[in-house]
CSV table of N, CA and C in Angstrom, one decimal:
chain,number,residue,atom,x,y,z
A,267,GLN,N,-4.9,16.9,3.1
A,267,GLN,CA,-3.7,17.6,3.1
A,267,GLN,C,-3.8,19.1,3.3
A,268,THR,N,-4.9,19.6,2.8
A,268,THR,CA,-5.1,21.1,2.9
A,268,THR,C,-5.4,21.5,4.4
A,269,ARG,N,-5.9,20.5,5.2
A,269,ARG,CA,-6.2,20.8,6.6
A,269,ARG,C,-4.9,20.5,7.4
A,270,GLY,N,-3.9,20.0,6.9
A,270,GLY,CA,-2.7,19.7,7.6
A,270,GLY,C,-2.8,18.6,8.6
A,271,VAL,N,-3.7,17.6,8.3
A,271,VAL,CA,-3.9,16.5,9.2
A,271,VAL,C,-3.0,15.3,8.8
A,272,ALA,N,-2.4,14.7,9.8
A,272,ALA,CA,-1.6,13.5,9.5
A,272,ALA,C,-2.1,12.4,10.4
A,273,PHE,N,-1.8,11.2,10.0
A,273,PHE,CA,-2.3,10.0,10.8
A,273,PHE,C,-1.1,9.1,11.1
A,274,ASP,N,-1.2,8.5,12.3
A,274,ASP,CA,-0.1,7.6,12.7
A,274,ASP,C,-0.2,6.3,12.0
A,275,THR,N,-1.4,5.9,11.7
A,275,THR,CA,-1.6,4.5,11.0
A,275,THR,C,-2.7,4.6,10.0
A,276,PRO,N,-2.6,3.7,9.0
A,276,PRO,CA,-3.7,3.7,8.0
A,276,PRO,C,-5.1,3.5,8.7
A,277,MET,N,-5.1,2.7,9.8
A,277,MET,CA,-6.4,2.5,10.5
A,277,MET,C,-7.0,3.8,11.0
A,278,ALA,N,-6.1,4.6,11.6
A,278,ALA,CA,-6.6,5.9,12.1
A,278,ALA,C,-7.1,6.8,11.0
A,279,MET,N,-6.5,6.8,9.8
A,279,MET,CA,-7.0,7.6,8.7
A,279,MET,C,-8.3,7.0,8.2
A,280,LEU,N,-8.4,5.7,8.1
A,280,LEU,CA,-9.7,5.1,7.6
A,280,LEU,C,-10.8,5.3,8.6
A,281,GLN,N,-10.5,5.3,9.9
A,281,GLN,CA,-11.5,5.6,10.9
A,281,GLN,C,-12.0,7.0,10.8
A,282,GLU,N,-11.1,7.9,10.7
A,282,GLU,CA,-11.4,9.3,10.5
A,282,GLU,C,-12.3,9.6,9.3
A,283,LEU,N,-12.0,8.9,8.2
A,283,LEU,CA,-12.8,9.1,7.0
A,283,LEU,C,-14.1,8.3,6.9
A,284,GLY,N,-14.3,7.5,8.0
A,284,GLY,CA,-15.5,6.7,8.0
A,284,GLY,C,-15.5,5.5,7.1
A,285,LEU,N,-14.3,5.0,6.8
A,285,LEU,CA,-14.1,3.9,5.8
A,285,LEU,C,-13.6,2.6,6.5
A,286,TYR,N,-13.2,2.7,7.7
A,286,TYR,CA,-12.6,1.5,8.4
A,286,TYR,C,-13.4,0.3,8.3
A,287,GLN,N,-14.7,0.4,8.6
A,287,GLN,CA,-15.6,-0.8,8.6
A,287,GLN,C,-15.6,-1.5,7.3
A,288,THR,N,-15.3,-0.8,6.2
A,288,THR,CA,-15.3,-1.4,4.8
A,288,THR,C,-14.1,-2.3,4.7
A,289,THR,N,-13.1,-2.1,5.6
A,289,THR,CA,-11.9,-3.0,5.5
A,289,THR,C,-12.1,-4.3,6.4
A,290,GLN,N,-13.2,-4.3,7.1
A,290,GLN,CA,-13.4,-5.4,8.0
A,290,GLN,C,-14.5,-6.4,7.5
A,291,ILE,N,-15.1,-6.1,6.4
A,291,ILE,CA,-16.1,-7.1,5.8
A,291,ILE,C,-15.8,-7.3,4.4
A,292,THR,N,-16.3,-8.4,3.9
A,292,THR,CA,-16.0,-8.7,2.5
A,292,THR,C,-16.9,-7.8,1.6
A,293,ALA,N,-16.5,-7.7,0.3
A,293,ALA,CA,-17.2,-6.9,-0.6
A,293,ALA,C,-18.6,-7.5,-0.8
A,294,TYR,N,-18.7,-8.8,-0.8
A,294,TYR,CA,-20.1,-9.5,-0.9
A,294,TYR,C,-21.0,-9.0,0.3
A,295,GLU,N,-20.4,-9.1,1.5
A,295,GLU,CA,-21.2,-8.7,2.7
A,295,GLU,C,-21.6,-7.2,2.5
A,296,TYR,N,-20.7,-6.3,2.1
A,296,TYR,CA,-21.0,-4.9,2.0
A,296,TYR,C,-22.1,-4.6,1.0
A,297,PHE,N,-22.0,-5.2,-0.2
A,297,PHE,CA,-22.9,-4.9,-1.3
A,297,PHE,C,-24.3,-5.5,-1.0
A,298,ARG,N,-24.3,-6.7,-0.4
A,298,ARG,CA,-25.6,-7.3,0.0
A,298,ARG,C,-26.2,-6.5,1.1
A,299,SER,N,-25.5,-5.9,2.0
A,299,SER,CA,-26.1,-5.0,3.1
A,299,SER,C,-26.8,-3.8,2.4
A,300,LEU,N,-26.3,-3.4,1.3
A,300,LEU,CA,-26.9,-2.3,0.5
A,300,LEU,C,-28.1,-2.7,-0.4
A,301,GLU,N,-28.4,-4.0,-0.3
A,301,GLU,CA,-29.4,-4.7,-1.1
A,301,GLU,C,-29.2,-4.5,-2.6
A,302,THR,N,-27.9,-4.6,-2.9
A,302,THR,CA,-27.5,-4.6,-4.3
A,302,THR,C,-27.9,-5.9,-5.0
A,303,PRO,N,-28.5,-5.9,-6.1
A,303,PRO,CA,-29.0,-7.2,-6.7
A,303,PRO,C,-27.8,-8.1,-6.9
A,304,GLU,N,-28.1,-9.4,-6.6
A,304,GLU,CA,-27.1,-10.5,-6.6
A,304,GLU,C,-26.4,-10.6,-8.0
A,305,ALA,N,-27.2,-10.5,-9.1
A,305,ALA,CA,-26.7,-10.6,-10.4
A,305,ALA,C,-25.7,-9.4,-10.7
A,306,PHE,N,-26.0,-8.2,-10.2
A,306,PHE,CA,-25.0,-7.1,-10.4
A,306,PHE,C,-23.7,-7.4,-9.6
A,307,ILE,N,-23.8,-7.9,-8.4
A,307,ILE,CA,-22.6,-8.2,-7.6
A,307,ILE,C,-21.8,-9.2,-8.3
A,308,GLU,N,-22.4,-10.3,-8.8
A,308,GLU,CA,-21.7,-11.4,-9.4
A,308,GLU,C,-21.2,-11.1,-10.8
A,309,GLU,N,-21.9,-10.4,-11.5
A,309,GLU,CA,-21.5,-10.2,-12.9
A,309,GLU,C,-20.8,-8.9,-13.2
A,310,PHE,N,-21.1,-7.8,-12.5
A,310,PHE,CA,-20.4,-6.5,-12.8
A,310,PHE,C,-19.3,-6.3,-11.7
A,311,ILE,N,-19.7,-6.3,-10.5
A,311,ILE,CA,-18.7,-5.9,-9.4
A,311,ILE,C,-17.6,-7.0,-9.4
A,312,ASP,N,-18.0,-8.3,-9.4
A,312,ASP,CA,-17.0,-9.3,-9.4
A,312,ASP,C,-16.1,-9.3,-10.6
A,313,GLY,N,-16.7,-8.9,-11.8
A,313,GLY,CA,-15.9,-8.7,-13.0
A,313,GLY,C,-14.8,-7.7,-12.8
A,314,ALA,N,-15.1,-6.6,-12.2
A,314,ALA,CA,-14.1,-5.5,-12.0
A,314,ALA,C,-13.1,-6.0,-11.0
A,315,SER,N,-13.5,-6.6,-9.9
A,315,SER,CA,-12.4,-7.0,-8.9
A,315,SER,C,-11.6,-8.2,-9.5
A,316,ARG,N,-12.1,-9.0,-10.3
A,316,ARG,CA,-11.3,-10.1,-10.9
A,316,ARG,C,-10.4,-9.5,-11.9
A,317,ASP,N,-10.8,-8.5,-12.6
A,317,ASP,CA,-9.9,-7.9,-13.6
A,317,ASP,C,-8.8,-7.1,-13.0
A,318,ASN,N,-9.1,-6.4,-11.9
A,318,ASN,CA,-8.1,-5.5,-11.3
A,318,ASN,C,-7.3,-6.3,-10.2
A,319,TYR,N,-7.8,-7.2,-9.5
A,319,TYR,CA,-7.1,-7.9,-8.4
A,319,TYR,C,-7.0,-9.4,-8.6
A,320,GLY,N,-7.6,-10.0,-9.5
A,320,GLY,CA,-7.6,-11.4,-9.7
A,320,GLY,C,-8.3,-12.2,-8.6
A,321,GLN,N,-9.2,-11.6,-8.0
A,321,GLN,CA,-10.0,-12.4,-6.9
A,321,GLN,C,-11.4,-11.8,-6.8
A,322,SER,N,-12.3,-12.6,-6.3
A,322,SER,CA,-13.7,-12.2,-6.2
A,322,SER,C,-13.9,-11.4,-4.9
A,323,GLY,N,-15.1,-10.7,-4.9
A,323,GLY,CA,-15.5,-10.0,-3.8
A,323,GLY,C,-15.8,-10.8,-2.5
A,324,GLY,N,-15.8,-12.1,-2.7
A,324,GLY,CA,-16.0,-12.9,-1.5
A,324,GLY,C,-14.7,-13.2,-0.7
A,325,THR,N,-13.6,-12.8,-1.3
A,325,THR,CA,-12.3,-13.0,-0.7
A,325,THR,C,-11.6,-11.7,-0.4
A,326,MET,N,-12.1,-10.6,-0.9
A,326,MET,CA,-11.4,-9.3,-0.6
A,326,MET,C,-12.3,-8.4,0.2
A,327,ASN,N,-11.7,-7.4,0.8
A,327,ASN,CA,-12.5,-6.5,1.6
A,327,ASN,C,-13.3,-5.5,0.8
A,328,ALA,N,-14.3,-5.0,1.3
A,328,ALA,CA,-15.2,-4.0,0.6
A,328,ALA,C,-14.4,-2.8,0.2
A,329,PHE,N,-13.5,-2.3,1.0
A,329,PHE,CA,-12.8,-1.1,0.6
A,329,PHE,C,-12.0,-1.3,-0.7
A,330,ALA,N,-11.2,-2.4,-0.8
A,330,ALA,CA,-10.5,-2.7,-2.0
A,330,ALA,C,-11.4,-2.8,-3.2
A,331,ASP,N,-12.6,-3.5,-3.0
A,331,ASP,CA,-13.5,-3.6,-4.1
A,331,ASP,C,-14.1,-2.3,-4.5
A,332,LEU,N,-14.3,-1.4,-3.6
A,332,LEU,CA,-14.8,-0.1,-3.9
A,332,LEU,C,-13.8,0.7,-4.7
A,333,VAL,N,-12.5,0.6,-4.4
A,333,VAL,CA,-11.4,1.2,-5.2
A,333,VAL,C,-11.4,0.6,-6.6
A,334,SER,N,-11.6,-0.7,-6.6
A,334,SER,CA,-11.6,-1.4,-7.9
A,334,SER,C,-12.7,-0.8,-8.8
A,335,LEU,N,-13.8,-0.5,-8.2
A,335,LEU,CA,-15.0,0.0,-9.0
A,335,LEU,C,-14.8,1.5,-9.5
A,336,ALA,N,-13.8,2.2,-8.9
A,336,ALA,CA,-13.5,3.6,-9.3
A,336,ALA,C,-13.2,3.7,-10.8
A,337,GLY,N,-12.6,2.7,-11.4
A,337,GLY,CA,-12.3,2.7,-12.8
A,337,GLY,C,-13.3,2.0,-13.7
A,338,ALA,N,-14.4,1.7,-13.1
A,338,ALA,CA,-15.4,0.9,-13.9
A,338,ALA,C,-16.4,1.8,-14.6
A,339,SER,N,-16.2,3.1,-14.6
A,339,SER,CA,-17.0,4.0,-15.4
A,339,SER,C,-18.5,4.0,-15.0
A,340,LEU,N,-18.8,3.8,-13.7
A,340,LEU,CA,-20.2,3.8,-13.3
A,340,LEU,C,-20.7,5.3,-13.3
A,341,GLU,N,-19.8,6.2,-13.0
A,341,GLU,CA,-20.2,7.6,-13.0
A,341,GLU,C,-18.9,8.4,-13.2
A,342,GLY,N,-19.0,9.5,-13.9
A,342,GLY,CA,-17.9,10.4,-14.1
A,342,GLY,C,-17.0,9.9,-15.3
A,343,ASP,N,-15.9,10.5,-15.3
A,343,ASP,CA,-14.9,10.2,-16.4
A,343,ASP,C,-13.7,9.4,-15.9
A,344,VAL,N,-13.2,8.5,-16.7
A,344,VAL,CA,-12.1,7.8,-16.4
A,344,VAL,C,-11.0,8.2,-17.3
A,345,PHE,N,-9.8,8.5,-16.8
A,345,PHE,CA,-8.7,9.0,-17.6
A,345,PHE,C,-7.6,8.0,-17.6
A,346,GLU,N,-6.8,8.0,-18.6
A,346,GLU,CA,-5.5,7.2,-18.6
A,346,GLU,C,-4.4,8.2,-18.9
A,347,LEU,N,-3.2,7.8,-18.4
A,347,LEU,CA,-2.0,8.6,-18.6
A,347,LEU,C,-1.4,8.0,-19.9
A,348,GLU,N,-0.9,8.9,-20.8
A,348,GLU,CA,-0.4,8.4,-22.0
A,348,GLU,C,0.8,7.4,-21.9
A,349,GLU,N,1.6,7.7,-20.9
A,349,GLU,CA,2.8,6.8,-20.7
A,349,GLU,C,2.5,5.8,-19.5
A,350,GLY,N,1.3,5.7,-19.0
A,350,GLY,CA,1.0,4.8,-17.9
A,350,GLY,C,1.2,5.4,-16.6
A,351,THR,N,0.6,4.8,-15.6
A,351,THR,CA,0.7,5.3,-14.2
A,351,THR,C,2.1,5.2,-13.6
A,352,ALA,N,2.9,4.3,-14.1
A,352,ALA,CA,4.3,4.2,-13.6
A,352,ALA,C,5.1,5.5,-13.6
A,353,GLN,N,4.6,6.4,-14.4
A,353,GLN,CA,5.3,7.7,-14.5
A,353,GLN,C,5.1,8.6,-13.3
A,354,ILE,N,4.0,8.3,-12.5
A,354,ILE,CA,3.7,9.1,-11.3
A,354,ILE,C,4.8,8.9,-10.3
A,355,PRO,N,5.0,7.7,-9.8
A,355,PRO,CA,6.1,7.6,-8.8
A,355,PRO,C,7.5,8.0,-9.3
A,356,ARG,N,7.7,7.7,-10.6
A,356,ARG,CA,9.0,8.1,-11.2
A,356,ARG,C,9.2,9.7,-11.1
A,357,SER,N,8.1,10.4,-11.5
A,357,SER,CA,8.2,11.8,-11.5
A,357,SER,C,8.3,12.4,-10.0
A,358,LEU,N,7.6,11.8,-9.1
A,358,LEU,CA,7.6,12.2,-7.7
A,358,LEU,C,9.1,12.0,-7.2
A,359,LEU,N,9.6,10.9,-7.4
A,359,LEU,CA,11.0,10.6,-7.0
A,359,LEU,C,12.0,11.5,-7.6
A,360,ALA,N,11.9,11.8,-8.9
A,360,ALA,CA,12.8,12.7,-9.6
A,360,ALA,C,12.7,14.1,-9.0
A,361,SER,N,11.4,14.6,-8.7
A,361,SER,CA,11.3,16.0,-8.2
A,361,SER,C,11.8,16.1,-6.8
A,362,ALA,N,11.8,14.9,-6.0
A,362,ALA,CA,12.3,14.9,-4.7
A,362,ALA,C,13.8,14.8,-4.7
A,363,GLY,N,14.4,14.5,-5.8
A,363,GLY,CA,15.9,14.2,-5.9
A,363,GLY,C,16.3,12.9,-5.2
A,364,ALA,N,15.3,12.0,-5.2
A,364,ALA,CA,15.6,10.7,-4.5
A,364,ALA,C,16.4,9.8,-5.4
A,365,GLU,N,17.2,9.0,-4.8
A,365,GLU,CA,17.9,7.9,-5.5
A,365,GLU,C,17.3,6.6,-5.2
A,366,VAL,N,16.9,5.9,-6.3
A,366,VAL,CA,16.3,4.6,-6.1
A,366,VAL,C,17.2,3.5,-6.6
A,367,ARG,N,17.4,2.5,-5.8
A,367,ARG,CA,18.3,1.4,-6.2
A,367,ARG,C,17.4,0.1,-6.3
A,368,LEU,N,17.2,-0.4,-7.5
A,368,LEU,CA,16.4,-1.6,-7.6
A,368,LEU,C,17.3,-2.8,-7.6
A,369,ASN,N,16.7,-3.9,-7.3
A,369,ASN,CA,17.4,-5.2,-7.3
A,369,ASN,C,18.7,-5.2,-6.4
A,370,ALA,N,18.7,-4.4,-5.4
A,370,ALA,CA,19.8,-4.4,-4.4
A,370,ALA,C,19.4,-5.2,-3.2
A,371,THR,N,20.2,-6.2,-2.9
A,371,THR,CA,19.9,-7.1,-1.7
A,371,THR,C,20.4,-6.4,-0.5
A,372,VAL,N,19.5,-5.9,0.4
A,372,VAL,CA,19.9,-5.2,1.6
A,372,VAL,C,20.1,-6.2,2.7
A,373,GLU,N,21.2,-6.2,3.3
A,373,GLU,CA,21.5,-7.1,4.5
A,373,GLU,C,21.2,-6.5,5.8
A,374,ALA,N,21.5,-5.1,5.9
A,374,ALA,CA,21.3,-4.5,7.2
A,374,ALA,C,21.1,-3.0,7.0
A,375,VAL,N,20.3,-2.4,8.0
A,375,VAL,CA,20.1,-1.0,8.1
A,375,VAL,C,20.5,-0.7,9.5
A,376,ARG,N,21.5,0.3,9.6
A,376,ARG,CA,22.0,0.6,10.9
A,376,ARG,C,21.9,2.1,11.2
A,377,LYS,N,21.7,2.5,12.5
A,377,LYS,CA,21.7,3.9,12.8
A,377,LYS,C,23.1,4.4,12.5
A,378,ALA,N,23.2,5.6,11.9
A,378,ALA,CA,24.5,6.1,11.5
A,378,ALA,C,24.8,7.3,12.4
A,379,ASN,N,26.1,7.5,12.5
A,379,ASN,CA,26.6,8.7,13.1
A,379,ASN,C,26.1,9.0,14.6
A,380,ARG,N,26.1,7.9,15.3
A,380,ARG,CA,25.7,8.1,16.7
A,380,ARG,C,26.6,9.0,17.4
A,381,GLY,N,26.0,10.1,18.0
A,381,GLY,CA,26.8,11.1,18.7
A,381,GLY,C,27.4,12.2,17.9
A,382,CYS,N,27.2,12.1,16.6
A,382,CYS,CA,27.8,13.2,15.7
A,382,CYS,C,26.7,14.2,15.5
A,383,GLN,N,26.9,15.4,16.1
A,383,GLN,CA,25.9,16.5,16.0
A,383,GLN,C,25.8,17.1,14.6
A,384,SER,N,27.0,17.1,13.9
A,384,SER,CA,27.0,17.8,12.6
A,384,SER,C,26.7,16.9,11.4
A,385,CYS,N,26.5,15.6,11.7
A,385,CYS,CA,26.2,14.7,10.6
A,385,CYS,C,24.7,14.7,10.3
A,386,THR,N,24.4,14.5,9.0
A,386,THR,CA,23.0,14.6,8.6
A,386,THR,C,22.4,13.2,8.3
A,387,ALA,N,23.2,12.3,7.9
A,387,ALA,CA,22.7,10.9,7.5
A,387,ALA,C,22.2,10.3,8.8
A,388,GLY,N,21.0,9.7,8.7
A,388,GLY,CA,20.4,9.0,9.8
A,388,GLY,C,20.7,7.5,9.8
A,389,TYR,N,21.0,6.9,8.7
A,389,TYR,CA,21.1,5.5,8.6
A,389,TYR,C,22.2,5.1,7.6
A,390,THR,N,22.7,3.9,7.8
A,390,THR,CA,23.7,3.3,6.8
A,390,THR,C,23.0,2.0,6.3
A,391,VAL,N,23.0,1.9,5.0
A,391,VAL,CA,22.4,0.7,4.4
A,391,VAL,C,23.5,-0.1,3.9
A,392,GLU,N,23.6,-1.4,4.3
A,392,GLU,CA,24.6,-2.3,3.9
A,392,GLU,C,24.0,-3.3,2.9
A,393,THR,N,24.6,-3.5,1.7
A,393,THR,CA,24.0,-4.4,0.7
A,393,THR,C,24.9,-5.6,0.6
A,394,ALA,N,24.4,-6.7,-0.1
A,394,ALA,CA,25.1,-7.9,-0.2
A,394,ALA,C,26.4,-7.8,-1.0
A,395,ASP,N,26.5,-6.8,-1.9
A,395,ASP,CA,27.8,-6.6,-2.6
A,395,ASP,C,28.8,-5.9,-1.8
A,396,GLY,N,28.6,-5.6,-0.5
A,396,GLY,CA,29.6,-5.0,0.3
A,396,GLY,C,29.5,-3.5,0.4
A,397,THR,N,28.6,-2.9,-0.3
A,397,THR,CA,28.4,-1.4,-0.3
A,397,THR,C,27.7,-1.0,0.9
A,398,SER,N,28.2,0.1,1.5
A,398,SER,CA,27.6,0.8,2.6
A,398,SER,C,27.3,2.2,2.1
A,399,THR,N,26.0,2.6,2.3
A,399,THR,CA,25.6,3.9,1.8
A,399,THR,C,24.9,4.7,3.0
A,400,ALA,N,25.3,5.9,3.2
A,400,ALA,CA,24.7,6.7,4.3
A,400,ALA,C,23.4,7.4,3.6
A,401,VAL,N,22.3,7.4,4.3
A,401,VAL,CA,21.1,7.9,3.8
A,401,VAL,C,20.4,8.7,5.0
A,402,ASP,N,19.6,9.7,4.6
A,402,ASP,CA,18.7,10.4,5.5
A,402,ASP,C,17.5,9.6,5.9
A,403,ALA,N,16.9,8.9,4.9
A,403,ALA,CA,15.7,8.1,5.1
A,403,ALA,C,15.7,7.0,4.0
A,404,LEU,N,14.9,6.0,4.3
A,404,LEU,CA,14.8,4.9,3.4
A,404,LEU,C,13.4,4.2,3.5
A,405,VAL,N,13.0,3.6,2.4
A,405,VAL,CA,11.8,2.8,2.4
A,405,VAL,C,12.1,1.4,2.2
A,406,VAL,N,11.7,0.5,3.1
A,406,VAL,CA,11.9,-0.9,2.9
A,406,VAL,C,10.6,-1.4,2.2
A,407,ALA,N,10.7,-1.7,0.9
A,407,ALA,CA,9.5,-2.0,0.1
A,407,ALA,C,9.4,-3.5,-0.1
A,408,THR,N,9.4,-4.2,1.0
A,408,THR,CA,9.2,-5.7,0.9
A,408,THR,C,8.5,-6.1,2.2
A,409,PRO,N,7.7,-7.2,2.1
A,409,PRO,CA,7.1,-7.7,3.4
A,409,PRO,C,8.2,-8.2,4.3
A,410,LEU,N,8.2,-7.7,5.5
A,410,LEU,CA,9.3,-8.0,6.5
A,410,LEU,C,9.2,-9.5,6.8
A,411,GLU,N,8.1,-10.2,6.6
A,411,GLU,CA,7.9,-11.6,6.9
A,411,GLU,C,8.8,-12.4,6.0
A,412,PHE,N,9.2,-11.9,4.9
A,412,PHE,CA,10.0,-12.7,3.9
A,412,PHE,C,11.4,-12.2,3.7
A,413,THR,N,11.9,-11.5,4.7
A,413,THR,CA,13.3,-10.9,4.6
A,413,THR,C,14.1,-11.2,5.9
A,414,SER,N,15.3,-11.2,5.8
A,414,SER,CA,16.2,-11.3,6.9
A,414,SER,C,17.0,-10.1,7.2
A,415,ILE,N,16.5,-8.9,6.7
A,415,ILE,CA,17.2,-7.7,6.9
A,415,ILE,C,17.4,-7.3,8.4
A,416,GLU,N,18.6,-7.0,8.7
A,416,GLU,CA,18.9,-6.6,10.1
A,416,GLU,C,18.5,-5.1,10.3
A,417,LEU,N,17.6,-4.9,11.1
A,417,LEU,CA,17.1,-3.5,11.3
A,417,LEU,C,17.6,-2.9,12.6
A,418,PRO,N,17.7,-1.6,12.8
A,418,PRO,CA,18.2,-0.9,14.0
A,418,PRO,C,17.2,-1.0,15.2
A,419,VAL,N,16.0,-1.4,14.9
A,419,VAL,CA,15.0,-1.5,16.0
A,419,VAL,C,14.3,-2.9,15.8
A,420,SER,N,13.8,-3.3,16.9
A,420,SER,CA,13.0,-4.6,16.9
A,420,SER,C,11.7,-4.3,16.2
A,421,VAL,N,11.4,-5.2,15.2
A,421,VAL,CA,10.2,-5.1,14.5
A,421,VAL,C,9.4,-6.4,14.5
A,422,GLU,N,8.2,-6.4,15.1
A,422,GLU,CA,7.4,-7.6,15.1
A,422,GLU,C,6.7,-7.7,13.8
A,423,ALA,N,7.0,-8.7,13.0
A,423,ALA,CA,6.4,-8.9,11.7
A,423,ALA,C,5.5,-10.1,11.7
A,424,LYS,N,4.9,-10.3,12.8
A,424,LYS,CA,4.0,-11.5,13.0
A,424,LYS,C,2.6,-11.1,12.6
A,425,ARG,N,2.3,-11.2,11.4
A,425,ARG,CA,0.9,-10.9,10.9
A,425,ARG,C,0.7,-11.9,9.7
A,426,PRO,N,-0.6,-12.2,9.5
A,426,PRO,CA,-0.9,-13.1,8.4
A,426,PRO,C,-0.6,-12.4,7.0
A,427,TYR,N,0.0,-13.2,6.2
A,427,TYR,CA,0.3,-12.7,4.8
A,427,TYR,C,-1.0,-12.7,4.0
A,428,GLU,N,-1.3,-11.5,3.4
A,428,GLU,CA,-2.5,-11.4,2.6
A,428,GLU,C,-2.2,-11.2,1.1
A,429,SER,N,-2.7,-12.1,0.3
A,429,SER,CA,-2.5,-11.9,-1.1
A,429,SER,C,-3.7,-11.1,-1.7
A,430,THR,N,-3.5,-10.3,-2.7
A,430,THR,CA,-4.6,-9.6,-3.4
A,430,THR,C,-4.5,-9.9,-4.9
């Protein structure tokens, strides 16, 4: 962020950081390539990934397993937040003045104010209870494969669903 660099996709960011390849192989493959002792992989590394993600390093990519190990106290200090990590997004949303609506069934997102030069809202969100809300921006926080939300642009959601 201090360099002012932005990336169009997560893949581009991971490639720039030299981490993309770790998303393409399993954790087992990665740690074995480093000649990590098998007992350490199965007993320590797998323990951390099973605790954090509920799956073994044989079924998850190396990048996710490396993130899992960040909290395993192999080196450095591990901190916890007194009120939990859920306070981080809550605080960020509050400082941004964002309005969050939970458990709202969205039926459609439409381009708003087409042709209106003085209008600021970019979209209208229509919910199942009949409410329409004008917004500048929104985040659709659900896998598109499992929704029937009508979107203002065509979105190809043909990708394999991955559980973690």
